[in-house]
Tab-separated table of C-alpha atoms in Angstrom:
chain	number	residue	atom	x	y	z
K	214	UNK	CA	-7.222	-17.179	-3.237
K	215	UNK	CA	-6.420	-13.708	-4.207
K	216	UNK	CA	-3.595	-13.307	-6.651
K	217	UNK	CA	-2.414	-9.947	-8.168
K	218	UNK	CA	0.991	-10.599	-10.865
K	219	UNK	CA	2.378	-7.594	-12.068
K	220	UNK	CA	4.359	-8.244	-14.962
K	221	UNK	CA	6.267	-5.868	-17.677
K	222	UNK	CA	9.465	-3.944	-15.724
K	223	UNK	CA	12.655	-3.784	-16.952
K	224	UNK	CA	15.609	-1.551	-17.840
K	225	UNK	CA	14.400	1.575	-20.097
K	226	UNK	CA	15.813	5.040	-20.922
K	227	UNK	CA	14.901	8.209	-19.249
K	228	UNK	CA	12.075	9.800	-21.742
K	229	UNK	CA	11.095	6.471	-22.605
K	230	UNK	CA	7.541	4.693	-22.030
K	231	UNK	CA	6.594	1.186	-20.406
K	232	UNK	CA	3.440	-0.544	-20.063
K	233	UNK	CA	2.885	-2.725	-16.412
K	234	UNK	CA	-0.101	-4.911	-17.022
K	235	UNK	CA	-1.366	-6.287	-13.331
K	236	UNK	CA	-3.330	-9.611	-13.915
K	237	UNK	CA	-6.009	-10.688	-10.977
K	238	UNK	CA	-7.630	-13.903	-9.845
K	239	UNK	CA	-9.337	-15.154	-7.202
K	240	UNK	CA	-12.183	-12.773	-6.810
K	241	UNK	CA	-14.896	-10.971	-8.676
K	242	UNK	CA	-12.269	-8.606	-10.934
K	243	UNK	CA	-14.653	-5.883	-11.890
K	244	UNK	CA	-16.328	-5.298	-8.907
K	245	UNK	CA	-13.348	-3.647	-7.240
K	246	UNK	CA	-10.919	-0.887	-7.354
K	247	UNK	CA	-7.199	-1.208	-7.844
K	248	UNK	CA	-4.575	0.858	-7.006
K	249	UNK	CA	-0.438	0.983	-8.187
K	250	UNK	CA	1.921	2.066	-5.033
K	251	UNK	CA	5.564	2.338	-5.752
K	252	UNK	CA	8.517	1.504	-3.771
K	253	UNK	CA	12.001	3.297	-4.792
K	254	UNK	CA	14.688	0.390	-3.578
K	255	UNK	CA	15.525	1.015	0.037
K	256	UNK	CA	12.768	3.922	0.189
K	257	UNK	CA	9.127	3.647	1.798
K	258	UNK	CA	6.044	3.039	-0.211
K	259	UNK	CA	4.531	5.587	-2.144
K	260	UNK	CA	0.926	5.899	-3.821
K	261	UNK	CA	0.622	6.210	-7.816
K	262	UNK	CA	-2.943	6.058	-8.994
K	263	UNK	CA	-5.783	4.356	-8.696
K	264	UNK	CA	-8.693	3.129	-10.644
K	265	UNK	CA	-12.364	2.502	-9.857
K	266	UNK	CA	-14.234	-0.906	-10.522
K	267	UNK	CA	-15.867	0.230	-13.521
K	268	UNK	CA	-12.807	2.028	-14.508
K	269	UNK	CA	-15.310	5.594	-14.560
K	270	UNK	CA	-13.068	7.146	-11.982
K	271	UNK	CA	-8.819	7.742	-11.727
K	272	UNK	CA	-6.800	9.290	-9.663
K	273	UNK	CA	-3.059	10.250	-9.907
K	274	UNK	CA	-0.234	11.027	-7.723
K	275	UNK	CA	0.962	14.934	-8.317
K	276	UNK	CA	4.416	13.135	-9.096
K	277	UNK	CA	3.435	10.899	-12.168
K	278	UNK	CA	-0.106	13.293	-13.064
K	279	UNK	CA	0.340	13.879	-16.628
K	280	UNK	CA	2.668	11.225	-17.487
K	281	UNK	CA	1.417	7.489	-16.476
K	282	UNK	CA	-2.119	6.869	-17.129
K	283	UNK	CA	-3.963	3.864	-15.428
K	284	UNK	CA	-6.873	1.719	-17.366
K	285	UNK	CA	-8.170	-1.842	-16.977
K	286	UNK	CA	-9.553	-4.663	-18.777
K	287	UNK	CA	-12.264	-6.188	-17.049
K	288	UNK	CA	-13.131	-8.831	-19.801
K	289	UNK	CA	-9.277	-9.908	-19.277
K	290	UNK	CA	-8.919	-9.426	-15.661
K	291	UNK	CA	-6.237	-6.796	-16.144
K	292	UNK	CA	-5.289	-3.354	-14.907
K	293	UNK	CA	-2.652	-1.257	-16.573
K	294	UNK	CA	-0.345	1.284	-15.367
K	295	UNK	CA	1.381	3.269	-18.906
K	296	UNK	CA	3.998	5.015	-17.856
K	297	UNK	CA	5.556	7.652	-20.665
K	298	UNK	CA	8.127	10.353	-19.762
K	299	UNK	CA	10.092	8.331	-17.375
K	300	UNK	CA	12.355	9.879	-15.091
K	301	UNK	CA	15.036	8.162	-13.007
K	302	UNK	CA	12.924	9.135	-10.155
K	303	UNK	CA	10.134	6.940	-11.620
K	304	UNK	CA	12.885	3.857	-10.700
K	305	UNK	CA	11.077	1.509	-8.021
K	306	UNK	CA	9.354	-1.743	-7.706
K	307	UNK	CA	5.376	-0.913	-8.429
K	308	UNK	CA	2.783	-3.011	-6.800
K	309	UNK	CA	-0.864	-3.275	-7.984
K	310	UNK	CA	-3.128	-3.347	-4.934
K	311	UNK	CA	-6.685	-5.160	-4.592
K	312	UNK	CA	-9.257	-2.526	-2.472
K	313	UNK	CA	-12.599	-2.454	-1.729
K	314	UNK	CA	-15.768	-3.909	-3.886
K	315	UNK	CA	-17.715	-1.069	-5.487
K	316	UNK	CA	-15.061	2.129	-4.506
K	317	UNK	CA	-15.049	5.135	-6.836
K	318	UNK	CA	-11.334	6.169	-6.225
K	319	UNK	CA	-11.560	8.356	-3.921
K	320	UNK	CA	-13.007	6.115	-1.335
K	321	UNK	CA	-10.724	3.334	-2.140
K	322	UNK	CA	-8.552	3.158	1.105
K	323	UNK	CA	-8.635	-0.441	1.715
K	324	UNK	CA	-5.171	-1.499	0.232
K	325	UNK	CA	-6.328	-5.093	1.320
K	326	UNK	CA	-4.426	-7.627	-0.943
K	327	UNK	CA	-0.865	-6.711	-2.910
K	328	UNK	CA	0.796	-8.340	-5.483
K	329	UNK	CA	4.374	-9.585	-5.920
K	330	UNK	CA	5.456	-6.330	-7.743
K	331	UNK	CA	7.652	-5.843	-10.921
K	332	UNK	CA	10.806	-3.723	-10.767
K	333	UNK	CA	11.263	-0.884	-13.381
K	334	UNK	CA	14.511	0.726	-13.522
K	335	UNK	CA	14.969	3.885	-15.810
K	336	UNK	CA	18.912	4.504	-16.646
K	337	UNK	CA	20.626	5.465	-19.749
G	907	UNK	CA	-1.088	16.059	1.984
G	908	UNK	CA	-1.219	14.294	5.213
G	909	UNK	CA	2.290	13.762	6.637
G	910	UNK	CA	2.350	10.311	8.637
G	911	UNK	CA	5.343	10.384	11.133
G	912	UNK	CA	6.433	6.984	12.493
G	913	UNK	CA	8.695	6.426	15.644
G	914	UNK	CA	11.401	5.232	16.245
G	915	UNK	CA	12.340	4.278	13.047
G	916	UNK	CA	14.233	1.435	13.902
G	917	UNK	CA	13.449	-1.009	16.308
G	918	UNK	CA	16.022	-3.662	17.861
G	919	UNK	CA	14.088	-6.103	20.203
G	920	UNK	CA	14.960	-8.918	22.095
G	921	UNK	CA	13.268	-12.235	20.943
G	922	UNK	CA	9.672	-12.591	23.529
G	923	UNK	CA	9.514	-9.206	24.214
G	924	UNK	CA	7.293	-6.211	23.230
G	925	UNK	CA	7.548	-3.925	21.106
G	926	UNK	CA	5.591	-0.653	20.213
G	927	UNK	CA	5.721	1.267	17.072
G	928	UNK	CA	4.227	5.050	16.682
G	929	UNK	CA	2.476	6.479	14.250
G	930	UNK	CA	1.214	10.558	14.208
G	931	UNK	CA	-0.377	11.931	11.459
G	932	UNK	CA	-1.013	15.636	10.722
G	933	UNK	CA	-4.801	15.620	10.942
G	934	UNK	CA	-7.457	13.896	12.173
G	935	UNK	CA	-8.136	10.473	11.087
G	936	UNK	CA	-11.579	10.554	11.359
G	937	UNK	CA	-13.185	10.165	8.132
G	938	UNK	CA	-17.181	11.293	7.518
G	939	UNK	CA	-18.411	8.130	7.662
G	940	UNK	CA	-17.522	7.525	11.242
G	941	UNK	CA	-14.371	5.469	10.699
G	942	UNK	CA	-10.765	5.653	11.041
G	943	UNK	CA	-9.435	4.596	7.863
G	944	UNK	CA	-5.571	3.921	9.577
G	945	UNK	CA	-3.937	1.026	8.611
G	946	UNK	CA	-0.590	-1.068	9.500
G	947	UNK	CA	1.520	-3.046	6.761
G	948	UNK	CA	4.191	-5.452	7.422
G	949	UNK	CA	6.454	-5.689	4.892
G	950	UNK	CA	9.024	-8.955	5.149
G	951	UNK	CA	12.557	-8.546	3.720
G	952	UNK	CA	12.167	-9.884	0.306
G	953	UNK	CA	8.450	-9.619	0.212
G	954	UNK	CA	5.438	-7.575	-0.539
G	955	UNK	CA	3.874	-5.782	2.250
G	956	UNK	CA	1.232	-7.159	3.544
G	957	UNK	CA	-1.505	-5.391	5.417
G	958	UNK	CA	-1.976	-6.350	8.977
G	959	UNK	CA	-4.486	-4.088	11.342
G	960	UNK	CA	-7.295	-2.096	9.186
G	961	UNK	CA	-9.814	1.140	10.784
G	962	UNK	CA	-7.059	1.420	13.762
G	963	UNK	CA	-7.477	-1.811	15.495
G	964	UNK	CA	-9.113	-4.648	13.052
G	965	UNK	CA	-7.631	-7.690	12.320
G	966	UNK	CA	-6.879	-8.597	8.871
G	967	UNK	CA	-7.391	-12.756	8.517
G	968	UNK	CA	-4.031	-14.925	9.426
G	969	UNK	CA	-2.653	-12.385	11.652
G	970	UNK	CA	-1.579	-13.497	15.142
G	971	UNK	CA	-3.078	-12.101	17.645
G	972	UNK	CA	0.267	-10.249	19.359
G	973	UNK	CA	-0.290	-7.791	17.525
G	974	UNK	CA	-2.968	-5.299	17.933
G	975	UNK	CA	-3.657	-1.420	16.985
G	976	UNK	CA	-4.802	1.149	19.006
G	977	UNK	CA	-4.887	5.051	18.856
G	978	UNK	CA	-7.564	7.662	17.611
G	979	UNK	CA	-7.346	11.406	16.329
G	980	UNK	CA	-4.012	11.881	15.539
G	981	UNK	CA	-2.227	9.346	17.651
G	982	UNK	CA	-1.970	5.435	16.333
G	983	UNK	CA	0.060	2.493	18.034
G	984	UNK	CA	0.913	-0.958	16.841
G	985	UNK	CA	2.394	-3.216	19.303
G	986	UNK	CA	3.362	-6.797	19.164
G	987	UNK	CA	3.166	-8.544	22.777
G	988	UNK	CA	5.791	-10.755	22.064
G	989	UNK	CA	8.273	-10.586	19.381
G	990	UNK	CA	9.004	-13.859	16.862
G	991	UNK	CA	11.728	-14.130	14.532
G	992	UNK	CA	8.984	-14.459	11.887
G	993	UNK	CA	8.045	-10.928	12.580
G	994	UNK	CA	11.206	-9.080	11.515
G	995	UNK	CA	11.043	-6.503	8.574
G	996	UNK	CA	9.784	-3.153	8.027
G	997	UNK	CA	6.112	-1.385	9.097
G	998	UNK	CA	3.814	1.005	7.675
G	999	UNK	CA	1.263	2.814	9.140
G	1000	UNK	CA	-1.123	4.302	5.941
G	1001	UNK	CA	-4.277	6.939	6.037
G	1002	UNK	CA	-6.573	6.330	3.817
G	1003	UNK	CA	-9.040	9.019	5.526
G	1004	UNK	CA	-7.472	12.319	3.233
G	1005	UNK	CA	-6.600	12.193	-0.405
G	1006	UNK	CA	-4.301	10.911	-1.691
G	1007	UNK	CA	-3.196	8.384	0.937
G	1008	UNK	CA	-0.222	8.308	2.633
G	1009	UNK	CA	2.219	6.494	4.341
G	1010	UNK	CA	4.789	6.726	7.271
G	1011	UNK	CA	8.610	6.406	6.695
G	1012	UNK	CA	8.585	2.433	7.923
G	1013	UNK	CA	10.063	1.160	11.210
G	1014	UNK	CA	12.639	-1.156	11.055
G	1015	UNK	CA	11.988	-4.105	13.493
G	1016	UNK	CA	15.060	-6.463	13.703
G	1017	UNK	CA	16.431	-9.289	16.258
G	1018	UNK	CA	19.202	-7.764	18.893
């Protein structure tokens, strides 16, 4: 079955950077896009970025643009979300998202499978 | 963006009863292609959400059939015909129509 572990949060310091790799099983990786969506604790769920199946296309959130980049692995099953800059703001669980086979980014609005999500909490 | 306004935002029901969650968005949901990418997540206390009703009204695999989605344009429902303990926790309605995507505030569905 379809299996999404998100692995890598922690404590870190406000200007400081973090790496969440997102490893997948269950289904044919590099066919499909993957998103990040963020969840502050108590708050909703917010979007991050996404990345396309070939990993040609990305697309950020105005709120992390310019400071978290998103990349994958496809030989290793992986996606990545590096996240420099970090605010206190950035401080949520982040969840990497299966979508649809083939999407481009902009067309991935599928949001079908989510992993278990990895907490990141940015404090002095 | 596209603001997604849910109502109420939190729900007290009474165990085998119905309940009905709203969801408005601030433009059309009708994407080029035909379709109406709005979605509903259901989101467990302690758990990831988990998406529920797809293109307004499709069932995602595994999910009972009390609940069902409705709407078009503008104006989206989710309802569950009879509540079950096992359904308490939070719910998102999503567009995926207008970039980026967006979500509603959640609704809040506990047990009275």
């Amino acid at each position: 079955q379809v299996q999404l572990v998100a692995s890598g949060g922690g404590v870190v310091q406000p200007g400081r950077s973090l790496r969440l790799p997102c490893a997948a099983s269950g289904f044919p990786f590099s066919t499909y896009g993957i998103h990040w969506v963020r969840q502050a604790p108590g708050k909703g769920l917010e979007w991050v970025a996404v990345i396309s199946f070939d990993g040609s296309n990305k697309n950020y959130a105005d709120s992390v643009k310019g400071r978290f980049t998103i990349s994958r692995d496809n030989s290793k099953n992986t996606v990545y979300l590096q996240m420099n800059s970090l605010r206190a703001e950035d401080t949520a669980v982040y969840y990497c998202v299966k979508d649809r086979r083939y999407c481009s980014s902009s067309n991935c609005n599928q949001f079908d499978y989510w992993g278990q999500g990895t907490l990141v909490t940015v404090s002095s | 963006d596209v603001v997604m306004t849910q109502s109420p935002l939190s729900l007290p029901v009474t165990l085998g009863q119905p309940a009905s969650i709203s969801c408005r968005s601030s433009q059309s949901l009708v994407y080029s292609d035909g379709n109406t990418y709005l979605t509903w997540f259901q989101q467990r206390p302690g758990q990831s959400p988990r998406r529920l009703i797809y293109k307004v009204s499709k069932w995602d695999s595994g999910v009972p059939d009390r609940f069902s989605g409705s709407g078009s344009g503008t104006d989206f429902t989710l309802k569950i015909s009879r509540v079950e303990a096992e359904d308490v926790g939070v719910y998102y309605c999503m567009q995926g129509t207008h970039w980026p995507p967006t979500f509603g505030q959640g609704t809040k569905v506990e047990i009275k």
